[in-house]
XYZ file of C-alpha atoms in Angstrom:
227
model
C 120.747 107.473 148.111
C 120.153 109.263 151.389
C 120.211 113.049 151.273
C 122.792 114.760 153.408
C 121.976 118.323 154.649
C 124.821 120.786 155.369
C 123.855 123.016 158.303
C 125.209 126.198 159.572
C 126.629 124.512 162.691
C 128.409 121.895 160.563
C 130.011 124.586 158.458
C 131.107 126.610 161.531
C 132.772 123.515 162.946
C 134.496 122.850 159.658
C 135.601 126.377 159.305
C 137.138 126.439 162.815
C 139.122 123.217 162.031
C 140.462 124.772 158.818
C 139.281 127.929 157.234
C 138.207 127.822 153.482
C 137.182 130.227 150.796
C 135.339 127.593 148.630
C 132.965 124.903 149.725
C 132.077 122.206 147.357
C 128.884 120.139 147.971
C 129.273 116.501 147.364
C 126.806 114.228 145.480
C 123.569 113.827 147.364
C 124.305 116.885 149.611
C 122.139 119.934 150.143
C 122.663 123.230 151.923
C 120.117 124.323 154.515
C 119.036 127.923 154.477
C 121.166 128.650 157.401
C 124.081 126.953 155.916
C 123.703 128.964 152.722
C 123.456 132.110 154.729
C 126.533 131.361 156.642
C 128.626 130.906 153.510
C 127.175 134.124 152.007
C 127.910 136.147 155.133
C 131.581 135.066 155.048
C 131.899 135.501 151.308
C 132.626 131.753 150.775
C 131.896 130.544 147.366
C 130.186 127.195 147.112
C 130.045 124.674 144.229
C 127.326 122.116 143.683
C 128.978 119.064 142.170
C 125.590 117.657 141.024
C 124.683 120.828 139.030
C 128.252 120.841 137.661
C 127.865 117.234 136.510
C 124.493 118.036 134.820
C 126.126 121.019 133.037
C 129.144 118.914 131.859
C 126.714 116.153 130.696
C 124.618 118.717 128.758
C 127.681 120.101 127.197
C 128.957 116.685 126.140
C 125.501 115.916 124.511
C 125.605 119.244 122.670
C 129.052 118.557 121.352
C 128.406 114.974 120.445
C 127.560 114.410 116.674
C 123.841 113.755 116.112
C 122.914 110.088 115.914
C 122.494 109.009 112.303
C 119.402 106.870 112.088
C 119.395 104.313 109.151
C 117.047 105.098 106.274
C 114.921 101.865 106.326
C 113.333 102.664 102.883
C 116.726 102.956 101.168
C 117.993 99.861 102.821
C 114.849 97.996 101.729
C 115.447 99.412 98.235
C 119.092 98.401 98.151
C 118.212 94.911 99.317
C 115.614 94.668 96.542
C 118.189 95.686 93.954
C 120.562 92.892 95.195
C 117.688 90.429 94.944
C 116.999 91.384 91.460
C 120.667 91.026 90.494
C 120.550 87.478 92.020
C 117.282 86.852 90.006
C 118.999 87.925 86.728
C 121.845 85.481 87.287
C 119.279 82.718 88.149
C 117.287 83.526 85.010
C 120.612 83.275 82.953
C 121.497 79.857 84.563
C 117.958 78.443 83.961
C 118.045 79.614 80.302
C 121.525 78.356 79.483
C 120.432 74.690 79.216
C 117.469 75.559 76.972
C 118.347 78.627 74.763
C 121.934 79.910 74.756
C 121.125 82.979 72.701
C 118.270 83.930 75.013
C 120.641 83.460 78.093
C 123.272 85.659 76.451
C 120.601 88.386 75.806
C 119.624 88.247 79.511
C 123.387 88.404 80.507
C 123.296 91.845 78.769
C 120.330 92.879 80.657
C 122.094 91.755 83.945
C 125.166 93.875 83.147
C 122.960 96.956 82.467
C 121.092 96.399 85.669
C 124.445 96.064 87.689
C 125.416 99.416 86.150
C 122.157 100.933 87.292
C 122.756 99.599 90.879
C 126.337 100.968 91.024
C 124.946 104.420 89.707
C 122.241 104.442 92.499
C 124.814 103.747 95.129
C 127.197 106.571 93.919
C 124.536 109.058 92.353
C 126.283 108.318 89.019
C 125.051 107.996 85.511
C 124.288 105.072 83.272
C 124.509 104.661 79.372
C 121.354 103.956 77.483
C 120.555 100.433 76.351
C 120.483 100.146 72.582
C 116.920 100.221 71.301
C 115.905 97.553 68.674
C 112.842 99.263 67.367
C 109.579 97.283 66.808
C 105.992 98.178 66.194
C 105.143 98.961 69.665
C 108.599 100.065 71.179
C 110.405 102.948 69.570
C 113.318 105.061 70.621
C 110.842 107.799 71.551
C 109.199 105.602 74.155
C 111.949 103.122 75.105
C 112.540 104.845 78.543
C 108.731 104.952 79.310
C 106.613 102.598 81.443
C 104.924 100.711 78.710
C 103.593 97.878 80.791
C 103.344 94.361 79.546
C 102.932 94.038 75.717
C 100.356 91.305 76.465
C 99.230 89.374 79.451
C 101.106 86.183 80.295
C 98.688 83.385 81.243
C 98.605 79.648 81.644
C 98.111 79.354 77.831
C 101.907 80.460 77.513
C 102.894 78.012 80.045
C 101.746 75.238 77.645
C 103.683 76.479 74.680
C 106.916 74.674 73.632
C 108.998 77.527 75.117
C 106.526 78.039 78.038
C 109.234 77.702 80.685
C 111.480 80.374 79.094
C 108.452 82.663 78.737
C 107.481 82.416 82.411
C 111.059 82.638 83.496
C 111.521 85.964 81.449
C 108.119 87.254 82.753
C 109.099 86.532 86.418
C 112.241 88.766 85.993
C 110.123 91.488 84.265
C 107.683 91.521 87.207
C 110.498 91.892 89.611
C 111.990 94.823 87.694
C 108.531 96.485 87.491
C 108.573 96.817 91.377
C 111.514 99.214 91.185
C 109.721 102.383 89.972
C 107.285 102.742 92.937
C 110.225 101.818 95.301
C 112.452 104.585 93.648
C 109.683 107.199 93.751
C 109.072 106.456 97.461
C 112.763 107.124 98.556
C 113.172 110.229 96.298
C 113.124 113.516 98.228
C 111.467 116.706 97.197
C 114.474 118.332 95.671
C 114.286 118.957 91.866
C 117.777 117.729 91.150
C 117.225 114.447 92.967
C 113.781 113.968 91.502
C 115.076 114.418 87.996
C 118.015 111.969 88.743
C 115.637 109.301 90.001
C 113.375 109.759 86.952
C 116.474 109.215 84.723
C 117.300 106.066 86.591
C 113.647 104.842 86.344
C 113.898 105.525 82.578
C 117.042 103.214 82.470
C 115.069 100.442 84.296
C 112.099 100.939 81.927
C 114.608 100.304 79.012
C 115.546 96.951 80.649
C 111.831 95.996 81.149
C 111.068 96.887 77.573
C 113.966 94.902 76.181
C 112.672 91.972 78.285
C 109.159 92.492 76.685
C 110.745 92.151 73.279
C 112.608 89.060 74.335
C 109.381 87.641 75.571
C 107.624 88.278 72.273
C 110.414 86.730 70.322
C 110.172 83.638 72.525
C 106.355 83.388 72.024
C 107.009 83.680 68.351
C 105.105 85.229 65.447
C 105.683 88.354 63.535
C 102.530 90.247 64.551
C 102.994 92.820 67.347
C 100.936 91.530 70.313
C 101.010 94.857 72.287
C 97.598 95.501 73.712
C 95.852 98.755 72.944
């Protein structure tokens, strides 16, 4: 836009036509030093609309609420929780045609996991899963990260219930991804850290229950927990 300069002679002519006590500069207009002195000598107040507009824009920006940026880590975590819920249901569906009792046991795990998911969304609490103690898993360590009782290999795939074993192990592997994700989104406050640790403990209960189901599906009375 072309700049318009307001000179002393221009102001004199305007004042002769119609006297004024306030002069407003339009957009793209600037006073020359002579024009500014003329207004000052006559005590005429001048307003610069471009400065006024900038002031108003700055005020609006200051009054506007700060933009809330999405927390991508939490969004990723929530999506992962939904994926695991779906995987729980898929696991139940795959087991129904092979072992109804096993499928029903996984349904209980699914319900517990959905309770954990709801608690995560609302910062709520979750009841503990009942612990059926065995040689390697006790009430005292039921909420701990115990890892896999034993390594699942191609040997287990060849067993009579190989499909069921691998299906349960797949779900367990997905659940084991949750702890590092939850630790990553946890902030530094003591209260939130304690709350996330409690939720991680609840997920460990689900994982350890799955480990017991896997052991039962493999068969045998001897505890196979490594170490």
